[in-house]
Short mmCIF file of C-alpha atoms and ligand atoms in Angstrom, two decimals:
data_model
loop_
_atom_site.label_atom_id
_atom_site.label_comp_id
_atom_site.label_asym_id
_atom_site.label_seq_id
_atom_site.Cartn_x
_atom_site.Cartn_y
_atom_site.Cartn_z
CA MET A 1 -14.46 -107.46 -2.54
CA LYS A 2 -17.04 -108.49 -0.05
CA ASN A 3 -14.71 -107.95 2.66
CA ALA A 4 -13.90 -104.50 1.42
CA MET A 5 -17.54 -103.57 1.20
CA LEU A 6 -17.98 -104.98 4.71
CA ALA A 7 -15.08 -102.89 5.96
CA ILE A 8 -16.48 -99.73 4.32
CA THR A 9 -19.90 -100.31 5.86
CA VAL A 10 -18.59 -100.95 9.21
CA ALA A 11 -16.40 -97.74 8.93
CA LEU A 12 -19.35 -95.81 7.87
CA LEU A 13 -21.54 -97.00 10.70
CA THR A 14 -18.82 -96.37 13.18
CA PHE A 15 -18.52 -92.96 11.83
CA SER A 16 -22.10 -92.12 11.86
CA THR A 17 -22.75 -93.72 15.25
CA SER A 18 -19.97 -91.84 16.95
CA LEU A 19 -20.97 -88.56 15.28
CA SER A 20 -24.66 -88.94 16.25
CA ALA A 21 -23.62 -90.06 19.74
CA TYR A 22 -21.55 -86.83 19.96
CA LYS A 23 -24.28 -84.77 18.68
CA ARG A 24 -26.89 -86.30 21.17
CA SER A 25 -24.82 -85.35 24.00
CA VAL A 26 -24.59 -81.66 22.85
CA ASN A 27 -25.54 -79.37 25.86
CA TYR A 28 -27.28 -75.97 25.69
CA ASP A 29 -28.22 -75.79 29.42
CA GLU A 30 -25.88 -73.52 31.36
CA SER A 31 -26.87 -75.46 34.60
CA LYS A 32 -25.18 -78.63 33.01
CA VAL A 33 -21.82 -77.07 32.13
CA PRO A 34 -19.37 -79.22 34.18
CA ALA A 35 -17.24 -77.86 36.84
CA TYR A 36 -13.80 -77.17 35.25
CA GLU A 37 -10.48 -75.64 36.02
CA LEU A 38 -8.66 -73.50 33.43
CA PRO A 39 -5.08 -74.05 32.74
CA ASP A 40 -2.98 -70.92 33.48
CA PRO A 41 -1.23 -69.53 30.42
CA LEU A 42 1.40 -67.90 32.67
CA VAL A 43 3.04 -71.01 33.90
CA PHE A 44 5.93 -72.33 32.01
CA ASN A 45 6.11 -76.12 31.08
CA ASN A 46 8.54 -76.63 33.92
CA GLY A 47 5.92 -75.36 36.45
CA LYS A 48 7.47 -71.95 37.08
CA LYS A 49 5.49 -68.74 37.01
CA VAL A 50 5.87 -66.26 34.07
CA GLU A 51 6.63 -62.92 35.83
CA ASN A 52 7.02 -60.47 33.02
CA ALA A 53 6.42 -59.73 29.25
CA ARG A 54 10.08 -60.62 28.48
CA GLN A 55 9.73 -64.06 29.86
CA TRP A 56 6.50 -64.48 27.88
CA GLU A 57 8.12 -63.31 24.80
CA LYS A 58 11.38 -65.25 25.13
CA LYS A 59 10.11 -68.62 26.14
CA ARG A 60 6.41 -69.12 27.37
CA ARG A 61 4.82 -67.74 24.06
CA ALA A 62 6.53 -70.38 22.08
CA GLU A 63 5.45 -73.14 24.52
CA VAL A 64 1.81 -71.98 24.22
CA LEU A 65 2.09 -71.79 20.38
CA GLU A 66 3.57 -75.46 20.37
CA VAL A 67 0.62 -76.71 22.20
CA PHE A 68 -1.79 -75.70 19.52
CA SER A 69 0.68 -76.52 16.79
CA GLN A 70 1.31 -80.06 18.15
CA GLU A 71 -2.09 -81.09 19.52
CA MET A 72 -4.72 -79.08 17.60
CA TYR A 73 -3.97 -77.39 14.25
CA GLY A 74 -0.72 -78.71 13.10
CA HIS A 75 2.52 -76.72 12.23
CA ILE A 76 2.55 -74.14 9.69
CA PRO A 77 5.31 -74.09 7.24
CA GLY A 78 7.11 -70.98 6.08
CA ARG A 79 7.13 -68.79 2.85
CA PRO A 80 7.73 -71.00 -0.10
CA GLU A 81 10.68 -70.29 -2.34
CA GLY A 82 9.84 -68.55 -5.59
CA LEU A 83 6.69 -66.76 -4.25
CA HIS A 84 5.88 -63.86 -6.54
CA PHE A 85 2.92 -61.69 -7.39
CA LYS A 86 1.29 -60.34 -10.56
CA THR A 87 -1.63 -57.69 -10.56
CA LEU A 88 -4.31 -59.06 -12.95
CA SER A 89 -6.65 -56.18 -13.01
CA GLU A 90 -7.24 -52.65 -11.47
CA GLU A 91 -10.47 -50.57 -11.60
CA THR A 92 -12.15 -47.76 -9.97
CA VAL A 93 -15.34 -48.78 -8.28
CA TYR A 94 -18.31 -47.45 -6.10
CA ASP A 95 -18.43 -44.02 -7.97
CA GLY A 96 -14.84 -43.27 -7.43
CA LEU A 97 -14.85 -44.31 -3.80
CA GLY A 98 -12.48 -47.18 -4.29
CA ILE A 99 -10.00 -49.14 -6.30
CA ARG A 100 -10.56 -52.88 -6.85
CA LYS A 101 -7.54 -54.96 -7.69
CA VAL A 102 -7.08 -58.67 -8.39
CA VAL A 103 -3.53 -59.91 -7.52
CA ARG A 104 -2.36 -63.37 -8.38
CA ILE A 105 -0.13 -64.87 -5.69
CA TYR A 106 2.17 -67.43 -7.36
CA LEU A 107 3.20 -69.84 -4.79
CA ASP A 108 6.27 -71.11 -6.81
CA ALA A 109 8.67 -70.02 -9.41
CA SER A 110 7.16 -72.24 -12.16
CA GLN A 111 3.67 -70.85 -11.68
CA ASP A 112 2.12 -74.18 -11.06
CA HIS A 113 0.30 -73.10 -7.94
CA TRP A 114 -1.31 -69.87 -7.23
CA PHE A 115 -4.36 -68.20 -5.69
CA ASP A 116 -5.90 -64.74 -6.27
CA VAL A 117 -6.61 -62.02 -3.82
CA LEU A 118 -9.30 -59.44 -4.27
CA ILE A 119 -8.36 -56.23 -2.93
CA HIS A 120 -10.34 -52.95 -2.20
CA LEU A 121 -8.55 -49.78 -1.33
CA PRO A 122 -9.90 -46.23 -0.78
CA LYS A 123 -9.14 -44.11 -3.99
CA ASN A 124 -8.36 -40.82 -2.47
CA ALA A 125 -6.40 -41.93 0.67
CA ASP A 126 -3.62 -39.50 2.01
CA GLY A 127 -1.27 -42.25 2.56
CA PRO A 128 -0.82 -45.94 3.19
CA VAL A 129 -4.19 -47.35 4.68
CA PRO A 130 -5.06 -49.83 7.34
CA MET A 131 -6.36 -53.25 5.90
CA PHE A 132 -8.56 -56.07 6.96
CA VAL A 133 -7.34 -59.27 5.76
CA GLY A 134 -9.46 -62.36 5.78
CA LEU A 135 -10.61 -65.36 3.81
CA ASN A 136 -14.07 -65.94 2.29
CA PHE A 137 -16.30 -69.02 1.99
CA LYS A 138 -17.60 -69.05 -1.54
CA SER A 139 -15.08 -67.25 -3.99
CA ASN A 140 -13.83 -63.88 -4.41
CA ALA A 141 -16.52 -63.10 -7.05
CA ALA A 142 -19.24 -64.16 -4.48
CA THR A 143 -17.98 -61.43 -2.08
CA LEU A 144 -19.28 -58.91 -4.67
CA ASP A 145 -22.66 -60.45 -4.92
CA GLU A 146 -25.07 -58.08 -3.31
CA ARG A 147 -26.78 -60.82 -1.38
CA ALA A 148 -23.34 -61.56 0.31
CA ASP A 149 -22.91 -57.84 0.88
CA PHE A 150 -23.32 -58.05 4.75
CA ARG A 151 -20.42 -60.45 4.85
CA TRP A 152 -18.12 -58.17 2.91
CA PRO A 153 -19.50 -54.51 3.31
CA TYR A 154 -16.76 -52.98 1.13
CA GLU A 155 -18.29 -49.58 0.84
CA LEU A 156 -18.57 -49.18 4.47
CA VAL A 157 -14.89 -50.15 5.16
CA LEU A 158 -13.69 -47.94 2.18
CA LYS A 159 -15.76 -44.89 3.53
CA ALA A 160 -13.70 -45.26 6.82
CA GLY A 161 -10.59 -44.96 4.87
CA MET A 162 -9.61 -48.59 5.18
CA GLY A 163 -9.03 -51.45 2.73
CA VAL A 164 -9.90 -55.16 2.54
CA ALA A 165 -7.95 -58.10 0.98
CA THR A 166 -9.67 -61.37 0.70
CA ALA A 167 -9.06 -64.75 -0.96
CA TRP A 168 -11.16 -67.86 -1.35
CA ARG A 169 -10.46 -70.42 1.35
CA ASP A 170 -10.84 -73.34 -1.15
CA ALA A 171 -8.27 -71.72 -3.51
CA ILE A 172 -5.73 -72.34 -0.74
CA GLU A 173 -6.95 -75.57 0.61
CA PRO A 174 -10.35 -77.10 -0.21
CA ASP A 175 -12.63 -77.64 2.77
CA GLY A 176 -12.89 -81.39 2.89
CA LYS A 177 -14.48 -84.05 0.88
CA ASP A 178 -17.50 -81.89 -0.37
CA SER A 179 -15.48 -78.99 -1.41
CA ARG A 180 -16.71 -76.98 -4.23
CA ILE A 181 -13.32 -76.73 -6.16
CA LYS A 182 -13.78 -75.45 -9.74
CA PRO A 183 -11.04 -75.68 -12.40
CA GLU A 184 -11.38 -72.00 -13.21
CA ASP A 185 -10.91 -68.52 -11.52
CA ASP A 186 -9.02 -68.35 -8.42
CA VAL A 187 -8.35 -71.95 -7.83
CA CYS A 188 -4.89 -73.48 -7.02
CA LYS A 189 -4.48 -75.97 -9.89
CA ASP A 190 -4.50 -79.26 -8.18
CA GLY A 191 -6.64 -78.43 -5.19
CA GLY A 192 -4.85 -77.82 -1.88
CA VAL A 193 -1.55 -76.56 -0.85
CA ARG A 194 -1.15 -79.47 1.41
CA SER A 195 -1.03 -81.76 -1.66
CA TRP A 196 2.25 -80.26 -2.94
CA TYR A 197 3.87 -78.07 -0.21
CA ASN A 198 5.28 -79.52 3.04
CA ARG A 199 3.79 -82.90 1.90
CA GLY A 200 3.64 -85.35 4.67
CA GLY A 201 3.56 -82.52 7.28
CA ASP A 202 0.77 -82.97 9.84
CA TRP A 203 -1.15 -79.76 9.24
CA GLY A 204 -4.81 -79.38 9.14
CA ALA A 205 -6.87 -77.26 6.84
CA ILE A 206 -7.09 -74.51 9.46
CA SER A 207 -3.20 -74.23 9.35
CA ALA A 208 -3.20 -74.35 5.52
CA TRP A 209 -5.67 -71.44 5.51
CA ALA A 210 -3.61 -69.43 8.02
CA TRP A 211 -0.51 -70.20 5.83
CA GLY A 212 -2.54 -68.54 2.97
CA LEU A 213 -3.35 -65.39 4.92
CA SER A 214 0.38 -65.02 5.56
CA ARG A 215 1.14 -65.33 1.86
CA ILE A 216 -1.43 -62.39 1.39
CA VAL A 217 0.73 -60.27 3.91
CA ASP A 218 3.78 -61.19 1.85
CA TYR A 219 2.10 -59.51 -1.12
CA LEU A 220 0.75 -56.46 1.03
CA GLU A 221 4.35 -55.77 2.19
CA THR A 222 5.00 -54.99 -1.53
CA ASP A 223 2.04 -52.62 -1.99
CA LYS A 224 2.81 -48.91 -1.27
CA ALA A 225 -0.87 -48.22 -0.69
CA VAL A 226 -1.01 -50.47 2.33
CA ASP A 227 0.02 -49.58 5.80
CA CYS A 228 1.66 -52.82 6.97
CA GLY A 229 1.86 -51.53 10.51
CA ARG A 230 -2.07 -51.64 10.60
CA LEU A 231 -3.18 -55.01 9.43
CA ALA A 232 -6.06 -56.86 10.92
CA VAL A 233 -6.69 -60.45 10.30
CA ILE A 234 -10.45 -61.20 10.38
CA GLY A 235 -12.58 -64.16 10.02
CA HIS A 236 -16.04 -65.58 10.48
CA SER A 237 -16.81 -69.04 12.09
CA ARG A 238 -14.32 -71.56 10.94
CA LEU A 239 -12.52 -68.74 9.20
CA GLY A 240 -12.49 -67.02 12.60
CA LYS A 241 -10.77 -70.06 14.17
CA THR A 242 -8.28 -69.48 11.28
CA ALA A 243 -7.88 -65.79 11.97
CA LEU A 244 -6.99 -66.46 15.49
CA TRP A 245 -4.51 -69.07 14.52
CA ALA A 246 -3.01 -67.00 11.76
CA GLY A 247 -2.66 -64.05 14.14
CA ALA A 248 -1.08 -66.21 16.78
CA ASN A 249 1.60 -67.47 14.16
CA ASP A 250 2.23 -64.34 12.24
CA LEU A 251 3.16 -61.22 14.18
CA ARG A 252 2.78 -59.13 10.98
CA PHE A 253 -0.85 -58.91 11.86
CA ASP A 254 -1.30 -56.05 14.14
CA MET A 255 -4.88 -56.92 15.11
CA VAL A 256 -6.86 -60.15 15.46
CA ILE A 257 -10.67 -60.34 14.96
CA SER A 258 -12.74 -63.47 15.60
CA ASN A 259 -16.36 -63.39 14.52
CA ASN A 260 -18.56 -66.24 15.90
CA SER A 261 -15.48 -68.69 15.92
CA GLY A 262 -16.84 -71.02 18.53
CA CYS A 263 -15.35 -74.41 19.30
CA CYS A 264 -11.64 -74.46 18.61
CA GLY A 265 -11.76 -70.69 18.02
CA ALA A 266 -12.56 -68.38 20.78
CA ALA A 267 -14.93 -70.56 23.01
CA ILE A 268 -13.58 -72.30 26.22
CA SER A 269 -13.64 -75.96 25.39
CA ARG A 270 -13.94 -77.19 28.96
CA ARG A 271 -17.38 -75.87 29.12
CA LYS A 272 -18.62 -78.37 26.60
CA PHE A 273 -21.48 -76.06 25.69
CA GLY A 274 -22.73 -76.33 21.99
CA GLU A 275 -20.18 -77.84 19.71
CA THR A 276 -17.62 -80.15 21.33
CA PHE A 277 -14.35 -81.70 20.27
CA GLY A 278 -16.11 -84.98 19.57
CA VAL A 279 -18.47 -83.32 17.19
CA ILE A 280 -16.07 -81.10 15.39
CA ASP A 281 -13.27 -83.64 15.03
CA THR A 282 -15.64 -86.26 13.58
CA SER A 283 -17.41 -83.69 11.34
CA PHE A 284 -14.38 -81.83 10.19
CA PRO A 285 -11.16 -84.15 10.91
CA HIS A 286 -9.45 -82.41 7.98
CA TRP A 287 -9.22 -79.05 9.93
CA PHE A 288 -6.95 -80.53 12.60
CA THR A 289 -3.76 -82.44 13.07
CA ARG A 290 -4.26 -86.13 13.68
CA GLU A 291 -3.03 -85.63 17.22
CA PHE A 292 -6.24 -83.84 18.00
CA ASP A 293 -8.30 -87.15 17.74
CA LYS A 294 -7.30 -88.25 21.22
CA TYR A 295 -9.00 -85.37 22.88
CA LYS A 296 -12.51 -86.21 21.37
CA GLY A 297 -14.93 -86.29 24.43
CA LYS A 298 -11.98 -85.23 26.79
CA GLU A 299 -11.66 -81.57 26.56
CA GLU A 300 -10.54 -81.36 30.16
CA THR A 301 -7.19 -83.30 29.28
CA PHE A 302 -6.21 -80.68 26.55
CA PRO A 303 -3.17 -78.94 27.81
CA ALA A 304 -4.55 -75.49 26.93
CA ASP A 305 -7.95 -73.95 26.60
CA GLN A 306 -8.80 -71.28 24.06
CA HIS A 307 -8.00 -68.39 26.11
CA TRP A 308 -4.47 -69.26 25.51
CA LEU A 309 -5.18 -68.90 21.71
CA ILE A 310 -6.57 -65.42 22.33
CA ALA A 311 -3.60 -64.63 24.56
CA LEU A 312 -1.22 -65.39 21.64
CA ALA A 313 -2.47 -62.21 20.14
CA ALA A 314 -1.05 -60.15 23.04
CA PRO A 315 -0.10 -57.33 23.14
CA ARG A 316 -1.81 -56.71 19.83
CA PRO A 317 -5.51 -55.67 20.11
CA VAL A 318 -7.86 -58.65 19.79
CA TYR A 319 -11.61 -58.66 19.32
CA VAL A 320 -14.02 -61.52 19.84
CA ALA A 321 -17.72 -61.28 18.70
CA SER A 322 -20.71 -63.54 19.44
CA ALA A 323 -24.24 -63.63 18.36
CA THR A 324 -27.22 -64.33 20.87
CA GLU A 325 -28.87 -67.26 18.69
CA ASP A 326 -25.40 -68.83 17.91
CA LEU A 327 -25.44 -71.13 20.89
CA TRP A 328 -23.49 -73.81 18.83
CA ALA A 329 -20.56 -71.33 19.08
CA ASP A 330 -21.15 -70.91 22.89
CA PRO A 331 -21.23 -67.05 23.21
CA LYS A 332 -20.56 -67.06 27.05
CA GLY A 333 -17.55 -69.38 26.50
CA GLU A 334 -16.22 -66.94 23.80
CA TRP A 335 -16.66 -64.06 26.17
CA LEU A 336 -14.99 -65.99 29.12
CA ALA A 337 -11.97 -66.88 26.97
CA ALA A 338 -11.59 -63.26 26.16
CA ILE A 339 -11.80 -62.48 29.86
CA HIS A 340 -9.36 -65.07 30.86
CA ALA A 341 -6.66 -63.96 28.12
CA ALA A 342 -6.33 -60.59 30.17
CA PRO A 343 -3.54 -61.69 32.35
CA VAL A 344 -1.16 -61.89 29.46
CA TYR A 345 -2.17 -58.48 28.28
CA GLY A 346 -1.49 -57.50 32.00
CA LEU A 347 2.13 -58.32 31.59
CA TYR A 348 2.21 -55.43 29.18
CA GLY A 349 0.24 -53.05 31.39
CA LEU A 350 -2.68 -53.36 28.99
CA LYS A 351 -6.34 -53.97 30.01
CA GLY A 352 -8.83 -56.49 28.90
CA LEU A 353 -12.58 -56.58 29.22
CA SER A 354 -14.94 -55.27 31.98
CA PRO A 355 -16.08 -58.02 34.42
CA GLU A 356 -19.70 -58.08 33.30
CA MET A 357 -20.80 -59.51 29.92
CA PRO A 358 -22.02 -56.54 27.91
CA ALA A 359 -25.67 -56.40 26.83
CA PRO A 360 -26.40 -57.05 23.16
CA GLU A 361 -25.23 -54.53 20.76
CA ASN A 362 -23.01 -52.93 23.38
CA SER A 363 -19.39 -53.21 22.45
CA ASP A 364 -16.81 -53.46 25.25
CA SER A 365 -13.94 -52.29 23.24
CA ASP A 366 -12.17 -49.37 25.10
CA ASN A 367 -9.07 -51.52 25.82
CA SER A 368 -6.88 -54.02 24.26
CA ILE A 369 -9.45 -56.69 24.17
CA GLY A 370 -12.66 -56.09 22.66
CA TYR A 371 -16.00 -57.96 22.74
CA HIS A 372 -19.53 -57.65 21.59
CA ILE A 373 -22.64 -59.90 21.38
CA ARG A 374 -25.06 -59.07 18.54
CA THR A 375 -28.75 -60.09 18.70
CA GLY A 376 -29.39 -62.76 15.99
CA LYS A 377 -27.96 -65.63 14.18
CA HIS A 378 -24.55 -66.88 13.36
CA GLY A 379 -23.08 -64.57 10.64
CA ILE A 380 -21.08 -61.48 10.01
CA PHE A 381 -23.17 -58.42 9.48
CA ALA A 382 -22.68 -54.74 9.00
CA PHE A 383 -23.16 -54.16 12.73
CA ASP A 384 -20.20 -56.49 13.42
CA TRP A 385 -18.08 -54.83 10.76
CA LYS A 386 -18.90 -51.29 12.30
CA GLN A 387 -17.37 -52.48 15.62
CA TYR A 388 -14.22 -53.64 13.90
CA VAL A 389 -13.79 -50.53 11.97
CA ASN A 390 -14.15 -48.52 15.29
CA PHE A 391 -11.71 -50.85 17.03
CA MET A 392 -9.25 -50.25 14.19
CA LYS A 393 -9.80 -46.38 14.49
CA ARG A 394 -9.52 -46.41 18.22
CA HIS A 395 -6.15 -48.44 18.13
CA TYR A 396 -4.55 -47.43 14.90
CA ASP A 397 -5.97 -44.12 14.05
CA PRO A 398 -6.24 -42.08 17.26
CA ALA A 399 -6.82 -38.80 15.23
CA LYS A 400 -10.25 -40.03 14.24
C1 LIG B 501 -20.10 -75.48 11.63
C2 LIG B 501 -19.10 -75.94 12.55
C3 LIG B 501 -18.53 -74.80 13.34
C4 LIG B 501 -18.27 -73.41 12.38
C5 LIG B 501 -19.30 -73.39 11.27
C6 LIG B 501 -18.84 -72.45 10.15
O1 LIG B 501 -20.73 -76.54 11.00
O2 LIG B 501 -19.52 -76.91 13.40
O3 LIG B 501 -17.45 -75.05 14.00
O4 LIG B 501 -16.94 -73.44 12.02
O5 LIG B 501 -19.53 -74.64 10.72
O6 LIG B 501 -17.69 -72.44 9.71
O7 LIG B 501 -19.83 -71.89 9.47
#
């Protein structure tokens, strides 16, 4: 007993020491960013150069995907057998502007596991509509709370003739030890998908959430009101990392949007500016595969950097957004990763960003890679959503 207590104390001390040591070394000074060399996404594992889009699609893309699956987020399993859906409710909302539906996604034939999707669709659409698909932090009901409105501005999106589908992250996989799992509402019965599906698979919570996003697409493909040629996966912060990863894995997403996703999302890791591998993997080890541990404090040894993750969206339009006060997420690193994803888009004759970082509130989004930095704090606000709606219009609704 005594020994066990001692072991726990030592383990706790080691944990807190290393986390605080990692935190102490966090850098916010641009002049202290180490010199680094970015790995080239367009070189095959065998050292040969990728010459064209065909080579990228046939072989190199899979190599890049495998680096992140193997070393960072874990492998995402496929669609489970027995997946089926049931519409639980449907009502008209916002004075006739929209329809709100709740659809239960049953993850197995015996209906032991499920999560709910909250869907908003414009009511008087001429035909199938484009959709934003993303997870939320606090519950589907919380996205309807007016105080959370800025995160989920449903009316703004509906007015643009687009829809939104969202599900609670924790209903798919709880976010670690202090998750707020409740036995009611939209919660998967026994907690997380990793506890019953692909058990023993080395996949982190980010992969589990991305898997859940793909299950939402499985449903949307059956909904005639939805245009499955115009689906944007979107996410903020840890769910922005998830959106990038979901978009990389599931080509049914036609657009990928990362809002303030930072470390292990859009930001270049080798800059070690703001959050680092040491901090993130010590604070949130459950987000990643266990293989990721070996890179703590050693960003420069990771075989990829995050511009590769953004490049996995190619040739689909991708948008990265930062906030001026969100130094933890390294805005410049997010912009640089978007810049360095461009060569992969170049294989398709598509353009990326302008060479200068845009001023706050100026969206650089005429081409296939979009970027803006918004004045203010870490968060997703109406300003950010307006840029995403515009980006969607530009790429998928040229008539508007
Ligand atoms: C932070 C974490 C970030 C980011 C953020 C969030 O604590 O360090 O990587 O994901 O949480 O999701 O709000």
